[in-house]
Amino acid sequence: MEKQSATQIFESLSSGVRLDVFRLLVKQGLDGMVAGEIASTLEVPPTNLSFHLKALTQAHLVTVEQEGRFQRYRANIPLMLDLIAYLTDECCAGHPEQCADLRGASSCCESVLPPISIVHDQA
Amino acid sequence: MEKQSATQIFESLSSGVRLDVFRLLVKQGLDGMVAGEIASTLEVPPTNLSFHLKALTQAHLVTVEQEGRFQRYRANIPLMLDLIAYLTDECCAGHPEQCADLRGASSCCESVLPPISIVHDQA
DNA sequence: GCAATAATACAACTATTGTTGAAATATTAA
DNA sequence: TTAATATTTCAACAATAGTTGTATTATTGC
């Protein structure tokens, strides 16, 4: 990932409204939500939501698909994971014992599948 | 993690200078770096670096320790991991098959240890 | 103590971002 | 086709963030 992409994504997550929107869409998964649903769920004026959705879309952190007169937004989960990889890239280089802290730091689908953890593959 | 903490951390990573600083410190691990080293490595004026280090410190994403007349900065790796957990919390709820995308998205210490991957624990 | 060094605080200015209401665009339903 | 609905664009303003030079604080070495 390029630095400029990363800063744009972090910028797009640095507002409370946009973070709420993104996390809401992460929860919705492939279903996504249309703009009006997001606005009413989060109680944000449509004009303001549109502004924030544009920022998220330009950062490619959400995708948008036209659906009749609705716009359906979805979280771009793979990009989120690329960002995480970028952030943790080369962490603790030369001091692998520090990586012990990494165990169990992430969670996904914990309500459906057994909890995940980050582990070092056995060579 | 509280929303305000998360937005402050994302904000602190949304500038190119601060992202460079944080990633540099992540690579240094427990050794950290003193402010002057960071400034000369990244070729940022000391005054400007100080401004950005303050933002990172206030977000608790870096820690600072006085060392004689130097200030030693270190990345707060556990907080970074808390942030990742916050971001991925409840992802794809109800649609676990989407989590396949999560595999291998993060990396840590790949130059020292075998590569890591994110896996679902076996119940 | 005194000069040199490391780093931060302050002040001024510039630039960017956030919010809102009103207007515009595009789609659906009748 | 016409009215209603969903969403975005635009313009104006308010608020916040970024950069730089200068001054200040604190520590070290002589």
mmCIF file of C-alpha atoms (C1' of nucleotides) in Angstrom:
data_model
loop_
_atom_site.group_PDB
_atom_site.id
_atom_site.type_symbol
_atom_site.label_atom_id
_atom_site.label_comp_id
_atom_site.label_asym_id
_atom_site.label_seq_id
_atom_site.Cartn_x
_atom_site.Cartn_y
_atom_site.Cartn_z
ATOM 1 C CA MET A 1 0.000 0.000 0.000
ATOM 2 C CA GLU A 2 1.210 3.497 -0.802
ATOM 3 C CA LYS A 3 1.640 6.020 1.953
ATOM 4 C CA GLN A 4 -0.839 8.430 0.428
ATOM 5 C CA SER A 5 -3.541 5.760 0.333
ATOM 6 C CA ALA A 6 -2.890 4.945 3.961
ATOM 7 C CA THR A 7 -3.080 8.561 5.131
ATOM 8 C CA GLN A 8 -6.266 9.071 3.147
ATOM 9 C CA ILE A 9 -7.828 6.022 4.758
ATOM 10 C CA PHE A 10 -6.764 7.096 8.247
ATOM 11 C CA GLU A 11 -8.113 10.559 7.523
ATOM 12 C CA SER A 12 -11.376 8.995 6.442
ATOM 13 C CA LEU A 13 -11.619 7.195 9.799
ATOM 14 C CA SER A 14 -10.665 10.213 11.881
ATOM 15 C CA SER A 15 -14.173 11.662 12.193
ATOM 16 C CA GLY A 16 -16.711 10.239 14.588
ATOM 17 C CA VAL A 17 -19.422 10.198 11.947
ATOM 18 C CA ARG A 18 -17.276 8.421 9.380
ATOM 19 C CA LEU A 19 -15.994 5.892 11.901
ATOM 20 C CA ASP A 20 -19.578 5.137 12.936
ATOM 21 C CA VAL A 21 -20.556 4.702 9.292
ATOM 22 C CA PHE A 22 -17.659 2.410 8.522
ATOM 23 C CA ARG A 23 -18.138 0.227 11.566
ATOM 24 C CA LEU A 24 -21.848 -0.005 10.841
ATOM 25 C CA LEU A 25 -21.065 -1.154 7.304
ATOM 26 C CA VAL A 26 -18.456 -3.628 8.546
ATOM 27 C CA LYS A 27 -21.179 -5.200 10.664
ATOM 28 C CA GLN A 28 -23.552 -5.370 7.713
ATOM 29 C CA GLY A 29 -20.992 -7.223 5.613
ATOM 30 C CA LEU A 30 -22.010 -7.929 2.028
ATOM 31 C CA ASP A 31 -25.538 -6.664 2.649
ATOM 32 C CA GLY A 32 -24.371 -3.109 3.056
ATOM 33 C CA MET A 33 -26.892 -0.330 3.625
ATOM 34 C CA VAL A 34 -28.478 2.392 1.529
ATOM 35 C CA ALA A 35 -27.680 6.000 2.396
ATOM 36 C CA GLY A 36 -31.054 6.770 3.932
ATOM 37 C CA GLU A 37 -30.860 3.768 6.260
ATOM 38 C CA ILE A 38 -27.432 4.866 7.414
ATOM 39 C CA ALA A 39 -28.644 8.424 7.975
ATOM 40 C CA SER A 40 -31.635 7.359 10.046
ATOM 41 C CA THR A 41 -29.693 4.720 11.988
ATOM 42 C CA LEU A 42 -26.971 7.165 12.976
ATOM 43 C CA GLU A 43 -29.267 10.209 13.137
ATOM 44 C CA VAL A 44 -27.079 12.284 10.842
ATOM 45 C CA PRO A 45 -28.613 14.843 8.434
ATOM 46 C CA PRO A 46 -28.555 13.464 4.880
ATOM 47 C CA THR A 47 -26.473 16.357 3.571
ATOM 48 C CA ASN A 48 -23.837 15.800 6.177
ATOM 49 C CA LEU A 49 -23.857 12.036 5.711
ATOM 50 C CA SER A 50 -23.384 12.495 1.986
ATOM 51 C CA PHE A 51 -20.300 14.596 2.681
ATOM 52 C CA HIS A 52 -18.815 11.873 4.864
ATOM 53 C CA LEU A 53 -19.781 9.030 2.537
ATOM 54 C CA LYS A 54 -17.991 10.843 -0.242
ATOM 55 C CA ALA A 55 -14.806 10.972 1.833
ATOM 56 C CA LEU A 56 -15.051 7.271 2.656
ATOM 57 C CA THR A 57 -15.735 6.421 -0.965
ATOM 58 C CA GLN A 58 -12.843 8.502 -2.263
ATOM 59 C CA ALA A 59 -10.582 6.646 0.166
ATOM 60 C CA HIS A 60 -12.038 3.420 -1.335
ATOM 61 C CA LEU A 61 -12.900 2.299 2.167
ATOM 62 C CA VAL A 62 -16.529 1.934 1.155
ATOM 63 C CA THR A 63 -17.970 1.053 -2.212
ATOM 64 C CA VAL A 64 -21.203 2.329 -3.644
ATOM 65 C CA GLU A 65 -23.629 0.695 -6.031
ATOM 66 C CA GLN A 66 -26.711 2.258 -7.515
ATOM 67 C CA GLU A 67 -29.895 0.380 -6.758
ATOM 68 C CA GLY A 68 -32.831 2.109 -8.336
ATOM 69 C CA ARG A 69 -33.046 5.476 -6.667
ATOM 70 C CA PHE A 70 -31.006 4.253 -3.727
ATOM 71 C CA GLN A 71 -27.271 4.157 -3.277
ATOM 72 C CA ARG A 72 -26.064 1.040 -1.486
ATOM 73 C CA TYR A 73 -22.835 1.367 0.462
ATOM 74 C CA ARG A 74 -20.605 -1.481 1.579
ATOM 75 C CA ALA A 75 -17.392 -1.637 3.618
ATOM 76 C CA ASN A 76 -14.292 -2.613 1.659
ATOM 77 C CA ILE A 77 -13.050 -5.254 4.093
ATOM 78 C CA PRO A 78 -10.031 -6.373 2.014
ATOM 79 C CA LEU A 79 -8.758 -2.790 1.927
ATOM 80 C CA MET A 80 -9.168 -2.534 5.683
ATOM 81 C CA LEU A 81 -7.015 -5.645 5.996
ATOM 82 C CA ASP A 82 -4.407 -4.248 3.626
ATOM 83 C CA LEU A 83 -4.256 -1.192 5.841
ATOM 84 C CA ILE A 84 -3.722 -3.329 8.928
ATOM 85 C CA ALA A 85 -0.935 -5.185 7.125
ATOM 86 C CA TYR A 86 0.671 -1.881 6.176
ATOM 87 C CA LEU A 87 0.506 -0.626 9.741
ATOM 88 C CA THR A 88 2.014 -3.733 11.276
ATOM 89 C CA ASP A 89 4.586 -4.216 8.524
ATOM 90 C CA GLU A 90 8.070 -4.961 9.859
ATOM 91 C CA CYS A 91 6.888 -4.515 13.428
ATOM 92 C CA CYS A 92 9.480 -5.193 16.109
ATOM 93 C CA ALA A 93 12.072 -6.012 13.455
ATOM 94 C CA GLY A 94 14.958 -7.751 15.160
ATOM 95 C CA HIS A 95 13.080 -8.319 18.406
ATOM 96 C CA PRO A 96 10.551 -11.065 17.680
ATOM 97 C CA GLU A 97 9.797 -11.666 21.349
ATOM 98 C CA GLN A 98 7.786 -8.453 21.326
ATOM 99 C CA CYS A 99 5.365 -10.001 18.893
ATOM 100 C CA ALA A 100 3.875 -12.023 21.717
ATOM 101 C CA ASP A 101 1.696 -8.969 22.244
ATOM 102 C CA LEU A 102 0.095 -9.632 18.877
ATOM 103 C CA ARG A 103 -1.674 -12.770 19.971
ATOM 104 C CA GLY A 104 -5.404 -12.496 20.078
ATOM 105 C CA ALA A 105 -5.456 -8.798 19.272
ATOM 106 C CA SER A 106 -7.867 -9.032 16.370
ATOM 107 C CA SER A 107 -11.336 -10.487 16.321
ATOM 108 C CA CYS A 108 -13.737 -11.298 13.561
ATOM 109 C CA CYS A 109 -17.064 -13.047 13.494
ATOM 110 C CA GLU A 110 -16.684 -13.995 17.136
ATOM 111 C CA SER A 111 -20.431 -14.373 17.519
ATOM 112 C CA VAL A 112 -20.596 -16.934 14.723
ATOM 113 C CA LEU A 113 -17.301 -18.784 14.571
ATOM 114 C CA PRO A 114 -14.829 -19.642 17.302
ATOM 115 C CA PRO A 115 -12.669 -16.626 18.152
ATOM 116 C CA ILE A 116 -9.658 -16.091 15.945
ATOM 117 C CA SER A 117 -6.168 -15.284 17.013
ATOM 118 C CA ILE A 118 -3.023 -14.202 15.252
ATOM 119 C CA VAL A 119 -0.408 -16.938 15.399
ATOM 120 C CA HIS A 120 2.960 -17.595 13.893
ATOM 121 C CA ASP A 121 2.787 -20.370 11.337
ATOM 122 C CA GLN A 122 4.967 -23.339 12.117
ATOM 123 C CA ALA A 123 7.770 -23.578 9.551
ATOM 124 C CA MET B 1 -11.826 1.059 23.068
ATOM 125 C CA GLU B 2 -13.875 4.246 23.109
ATOM 126 C CA LYS B 3 -14.829 5.939 19.889
ATOM 127 C CA GLN B 4 -13.076 9.152 20.792
ATOM 128 C CA SER B 5 -9.807 7.303 21.395
ATOM 129 C CA ALA B 6 -10.134 5.598 18.040
ATOM 130 C CA THR B 7 -10.810 8.795 16.102
ATOM 131 C CA GLN B 8 -7.912 10.511 17.846
ATOM 132 C CA ILE B 9 -5.602 7.651 16.889
ATOM 133 C CA PHE B 10 -6.801 7.644 13.274
ATOM 134 C CA GLU B 11 -6.375 11.421 13.178
ATOM 135 C CA SER B 12 -2.837 10.980 14.495
ATOM 136 C CA LEU B 13 -2.087 8.605 11.609
ATOM 137 C CA SER B 14 -3.687 10.781 8.941
ATOM 138 C CA SER B 15 -0.660 12.967 8.237
ATOM 139 C CA GLY B 16 2.242 11.709 6.156
ATOM 140 C CA VAL B 17 4.786 12.933 8.671
ATOM 141 C CA ARG B 18 3.064 11.268 11.608
ATOM 142 C CA LEU B 19 2.530 8.022 9.727
ATOM 143 C CA ASP B 20 6.225 7.983 8.797
ATOM 144 C CA VAL B 21 7.159 8.591 12.420
ATOM 145 C CA PHE B 22 4.896 5.870 13.738
ATOM 146 C CA ARG B 23 6.002 3.269 11.233
ATOM 147 C CA LEU B 24 9.627 4.131 11.887
ATOM 148 C CA LEU B 25 9.039 3.614 15.605
ATOM 149 C CA VAL B 26 7.165 0.356 15.002
ATOM 150 C CA LYS B 27 10.261 -0.907 13.197
ATOM 151 C CA GLN B 28 12.517 0.176 16.053
ATOM 152 C CA GLY B 29 10.444 -1.777 18.577
ATOM 153 C CA LEU B 30 11.487 -1.416 22.203
ATOM 154 C CA ASP B 31 14.614 0.517 21.252
ATOM 155 C CA GLY B 32 12.609 3.514 20.110
ATOM 156 C CA MET B 33 14.386 6.641 18.899
ATOM 157 C CA VAL B 34 15.177 10.063 20.317
ATOM 158 C CA ALA B 35 13.526 13.079 18.719
ATOM 159 C CA GLY B 36 16.668 14.310 16.979
ATOM 160 C CA GLU B 37 17.276 10.939 15.351
ATOM 161 C CA ILE B 38 13.717 10.874 14.062
ATOM 162 C CA ALA B 39 14.033 14.422 12.729
ATOM 163 C CA SER B 40 17.272 13.711 10.861
ATOM 164 C CA THR B 41 16.094 10.330 9.572
ATOM 165 C CA LEU B 42 12.878 11.741 8.155
ATOM 166 C CA GLU B 43 14.351 15.167 7.283
ATOM 167 C CA VAL B 44 11.639 17.077 9.125
ATOM 168 C CA PRO B 45 12.405 20.392 10.883
ATOM 169 C CA PRO B 46 12.611 19.842 14.669
ATOM 170 C CA THR B 47 9.836 22.328 15.379
ATOM 171 C CA ASN B 48 7.505 20.597 13.000
ATOM 172 C CA LEU B 49 8.443 17.134 14.252
ATOM 173 C CA SER B 50 7.764 18.245 17.799
ATOM 174 C CA PHE B 51 4.274 19.309 16.751
ATOM 175 C CA HIS B 52 3.563 15.902 15.242
ATOM 176 C CA LEU B 53 5.157 13.943 18.092
ATOM 177 C CA LYS B 54 2.887 15.823 20.466
ATOM 178 C CA ALA B 55 -0.165 14.701 18.490
ATOM 179 C CA LEU B 56 1.013 11.083 18.477
ATOM 180 C CA THR B 57 1.777 11.235 22.181
ATOM 181 C CA GLN B 58 -1.582 12.767 23.060
ATOM 182 C CA ALA B 59 -3.236 9.928 21.163
ATOM 183 C CA HIS B 60 -1.071 7.567 23.291
ATOM 184 C CA LEU B 61 0.129 5.950 20.091
ATOM 185 C CA VAL B 62 3.711 6.739 21.053
ATOM 186 C CA THR B 63 5.225 6.968 24.495
ATOM 187 C CA VAL B 64 7.996 9.290 25.535
ATOM 188 C CA GLU B 65 10.679 8.851 28.160
ATOM 189 C CA GLN B 66 13.219 11.429 29.211
ATOM 190 C CA GLU B 67 16.802 10.283 28.800
ATOM 191 C CA GLY B 68 19.173 13.013 29.885
ATOM 192 C CA ARG B 69 18.584 15.857 27.523
ATOM 193 C CA PHE B 70 16.995 13.574 24.965
ATOM 194 C CA GLN B 71 13.404 12.457 24.640
ATOM 195 C CA ARG B 72 13.077 8.824 23.600
ATOM 196 C CA TYR B 73 9.934 7.902 21.710
ATOM 197 C CA ARG B 74 8.519 4.412 21.271
ATOM 198 C CA ALA B 75 5.505 3.033 19.404
ATOM 199 C CA ASN B 76 2.680 1.765 21.594
ATOM 200 C CA ILE B 77 2.192 -1.565 19.846
ATOM 201 C CA PRO B 78 -0.502 -2.898 22.203
ATOM 202 C CA LEU B 79 -2.627 0.179 21.553
ATOM 203 C CA MET B 80 -2.191 -0.305 17.809
ATOM 204 C CA LEU B 81 -3.506 -3.840 18.244
ATOM 205 C CA ASP B 82 -6.432 -2.644 20.340
ATOM 206 C CA LEU B 83 -7.275 -0.285 17.510
ATOM 207 C CA ILE B 84 -7.191 -3.103 14.978
ATOM 208 C CA ALA B 85 -9.471 -5.142 17.203
ATOM 209 C CA TYR B 86 -11.861 -2.205 17.466
ATOM 210 C CA LEU B 87 -11.934 -1.749 13.715
ATOM 211 C CA THR B 88 -12.569 -5.402 12.930
ATOM 212 C CA ASP B 89 -15.035 -5.874 15.799
ATOM 213 C CA GLU B 90 -18.181 -7.747 14.743
ATOM 214 C CA CYS B 91 -17.046 -7.823 11.129
ATOM 215 C CA CYS B 92 -19.278 -9.714 8.718
ATOM 216 C CA ALA B 93 -21.676 -10.564 11.541
ATOM 217 C CA GLY B 94 -23.983 -13.246 10.295
ATOM 218 C CA HIS B 95 -21.924 -13.988 7.193
ATOM 219 C CA PRO B 96 -18.825 -15.803 8.404
ATOM 220 C CA GLU B 97 -17.842 -16.998 4.957
ATOM 221 C CA GLN B 98 -16.672 -13.476 4.231
ATOM 222 C CA CYS B 99 -14.001 -13.835 6.877
ATOM 223 C CA ALA B 100 -11.971 -15.974 4.514
ATOM 224 C CA ASP B 101 -10.594 -12.679 3.275
ATOM 225 C CA LEU B 102 -8.990 -12.163 6.662
ATOM 226 C CA ARG B 103 -6.432 -14.912 6.201
ATOM 227 C CA GLY B 104 -2.888 -13.693 5.936
ATOM 228 C CA ALA B 105 -3.806 -10.047 5.910
ATOM 229 C CA SER B 106 -1.520 -9.034 8.754
ATOM 230 C CA SER B 107 2.189 -9.576 9.004
ATOM 231 C CA CYS B 108 4.628 -9.197 11.823
ATOM 232 C CA CYS B 109 8.295 -9.988 12.156
ATOM 233 C CA GLU B 110 8.270 -11.779 8.841
ATOM 234 C CA SER B 111 11.999 -11.211 8.431
ATOM 235 C CA VAL B 112 12.742 -12.971 11.703
ATOM 236 C CA LEU B 113 10.034 -15.526 12.334
ATOM 237 C CA PRO B 114 7.973 -17.604 9.920
ATOM 238 C CA PRO B 115 5.139 -15.521 8.472
ATOM 239 C CA ILE B 116 2.022 -15.236 10.572
ATOM 240 C CA SER B 117 -1.539 -15.574 9.486
ATOM 241 C CA ILE B 118 -4.883 -14.944 11.072
ATOM 242 C CA VAL B 119 -6.739 -18.183 11.630
ATOM 243 C CA HIS B 120 -9.886 -19.286 13.349
ATOM 244 C CA ASP B 121 -9.118 -21.266 16.484
ATOM 245 C CA GLN B 122 -10.476 -24.776 16.452
ATOM 246 C CA ALA B 123 -13.179 -25.097 19.085
ATOM 247 C "C1'" DG C 1 28.891 29.021 36.372
ATOM 248 C "C1'" DC C 2 28.754 29.294 31.287
ATOM 249 C "C1'" DA C 3 28.377 27.890 26.584
ATOM 250 C "C1'" DA C 4 26.411 24.416 23.730
ATOM 251 C "C1'" DT C 5 22.856 21.213 22.655
ATOM 252 C "C1'" DA C 6 18.021 18.873 22.598
ATOM 253 C "C1'" DA C 7 13.620 19.671 22.431
ATOM 254 C "C1'" DT C 8 9.366 22.142 23.169
ATOM 255 C "C1'" DA C 9 6.156 26.285 23.475
ATOM 256 C "C1'" DC C 10 4.403 30.230 21.410
ATOM 257 C "C1'" DA C 11 2.620 33.333 17.891
ATOM 258 C "C1'" DA C 12 1.350 34.388 13.295
ATOM 259 C "C1'" DC C 13 -0.169 32.986 9.289
ATOM 260 C "C1'" DT C 14 -1.968 29.702 5.759
ATOM 261 C "C1'" DA C 15 -4.652 25.944 4.500
ATOM 262 C "C1'" DT C 16 -7.953 22.474 5.084
ATOM 263 C "C1'" DT C 17 -12.112 20.372 6.975
ATOM 264 C "C1'" DG C 18 -16.993 20.198 8.908
ATOM 265 C "C1'" DT C 19 -21.764 21.744 8.981
ATOM 266 C "C1'" DT C 20 -26.019 23.444 7.237
ATOM 267 C "C1'" DG C 21 -29.876 24.881 4.161
ATOM 268 C "C1'" DA C 22 -31.305 25.502 -0.452
ATOM 269 C "C1'" DA C 23 -31.090 23.934 -5.119
ATOM 270 C "C1'" DA C 24 -30.305 20.315 -8.486
ATOM 271 C "C1'" DT C 25 -30.436 15.484 -10.299
ATOM 272 C "C1'" DA C 26 -32.350 11.150 -11.002
ATOM 273 C "C1'" DT C 27 -35.562 7.455 -10.185
ATOM 274 C "C1'" DT C 28 -40.049 5.491 -9.012
ATOM 275 C "C1'" DA C 29 -45.124 5.281 -8.542
ATOM 276 C "C1'" DA C 30 -49.506 6.779 -9.852
ATOM 277 C "C1'" DT D 1 -46.438 13.030 -17.365
ATOM 278 C "C1'" DT D 2 -46.466 14.562 -12.796
ATOM 279 C "C1'" DA D 3 -45.615 14.293 -7.931
ATOM 280 C "C1'" DA D 4 -42.889 12.210 -4.537
ATOM 281 C "C1'" DT D 5 -38.625 10.303 -2.900
ATOM 282 C "C1'" DA D 6 -33.454 9.474 -2.468
ATOM 283 C "C1'" DT D 7 -29.364 11.489 -2.723
ATOM 284 C "C1'" DT D 8 -25.895 14.749 -4.084
ATOM 285 C "C1'" DT D 9 -23.992 19.364 -5.200
ATOM 286 C "C1'" DC D 10 -23.210 23.982 -4.108
ATOM 287 C "C1'" DA D 11 -22.277 28.094 -1.399
ATOM 288 C "C1'" DA D 12 -21.424 30.240 2.861
ATOM 289 C "C1'" DC D 13 -19.667 30.168 7.056
ATOM 290 C "C1'" DA D 14 -17.374 28.195 11.316
ATOM 291 C "C1'" DA D 15 -13.910 25.530 13.132
ATOM 292 C "C1'" DT D 16 -9.692 23.053 13.147
ATOM 293 C "C1'" DA D 17 -5.052 21.696 11.601
ATOM 294 C "C1'" DG D 18 -0.227 22.504 9.539
ATOM 295 C "C1'" DT D 19 4.064 25.149 9.004
ATOM 296 C "C1'" DT D 20 7.709 28.174 10.224
ATOM 297 C "C1'" DG D 21 10.784 31.301 12.884
ATOM 298 C "C1'" DT D 22 11.791 32.879 17.352
ATOM 299 C "C1'" DA D 23 11.965 32.388 22.205
ATOM 300 C "C1'" DT D 24 12.144 29.377 26.167
ATOM 301 C "C1'" DT D 25 13.314 25.398 29.125
ATOM 302 C "C1'" DA D 26 16.311 21.929 30.580
ATOM 303 C "C1'" DT D 27 20.497 19.177 30.516
ATOM 304 C "C1'" DT D 28 25.391 18.259 29.624
ATOM 305 C "C1'" DG D 29 30.388 19.162 29.284
ATOM 306 C "C1'" DC D 30 33.979 22.267 30.140
#
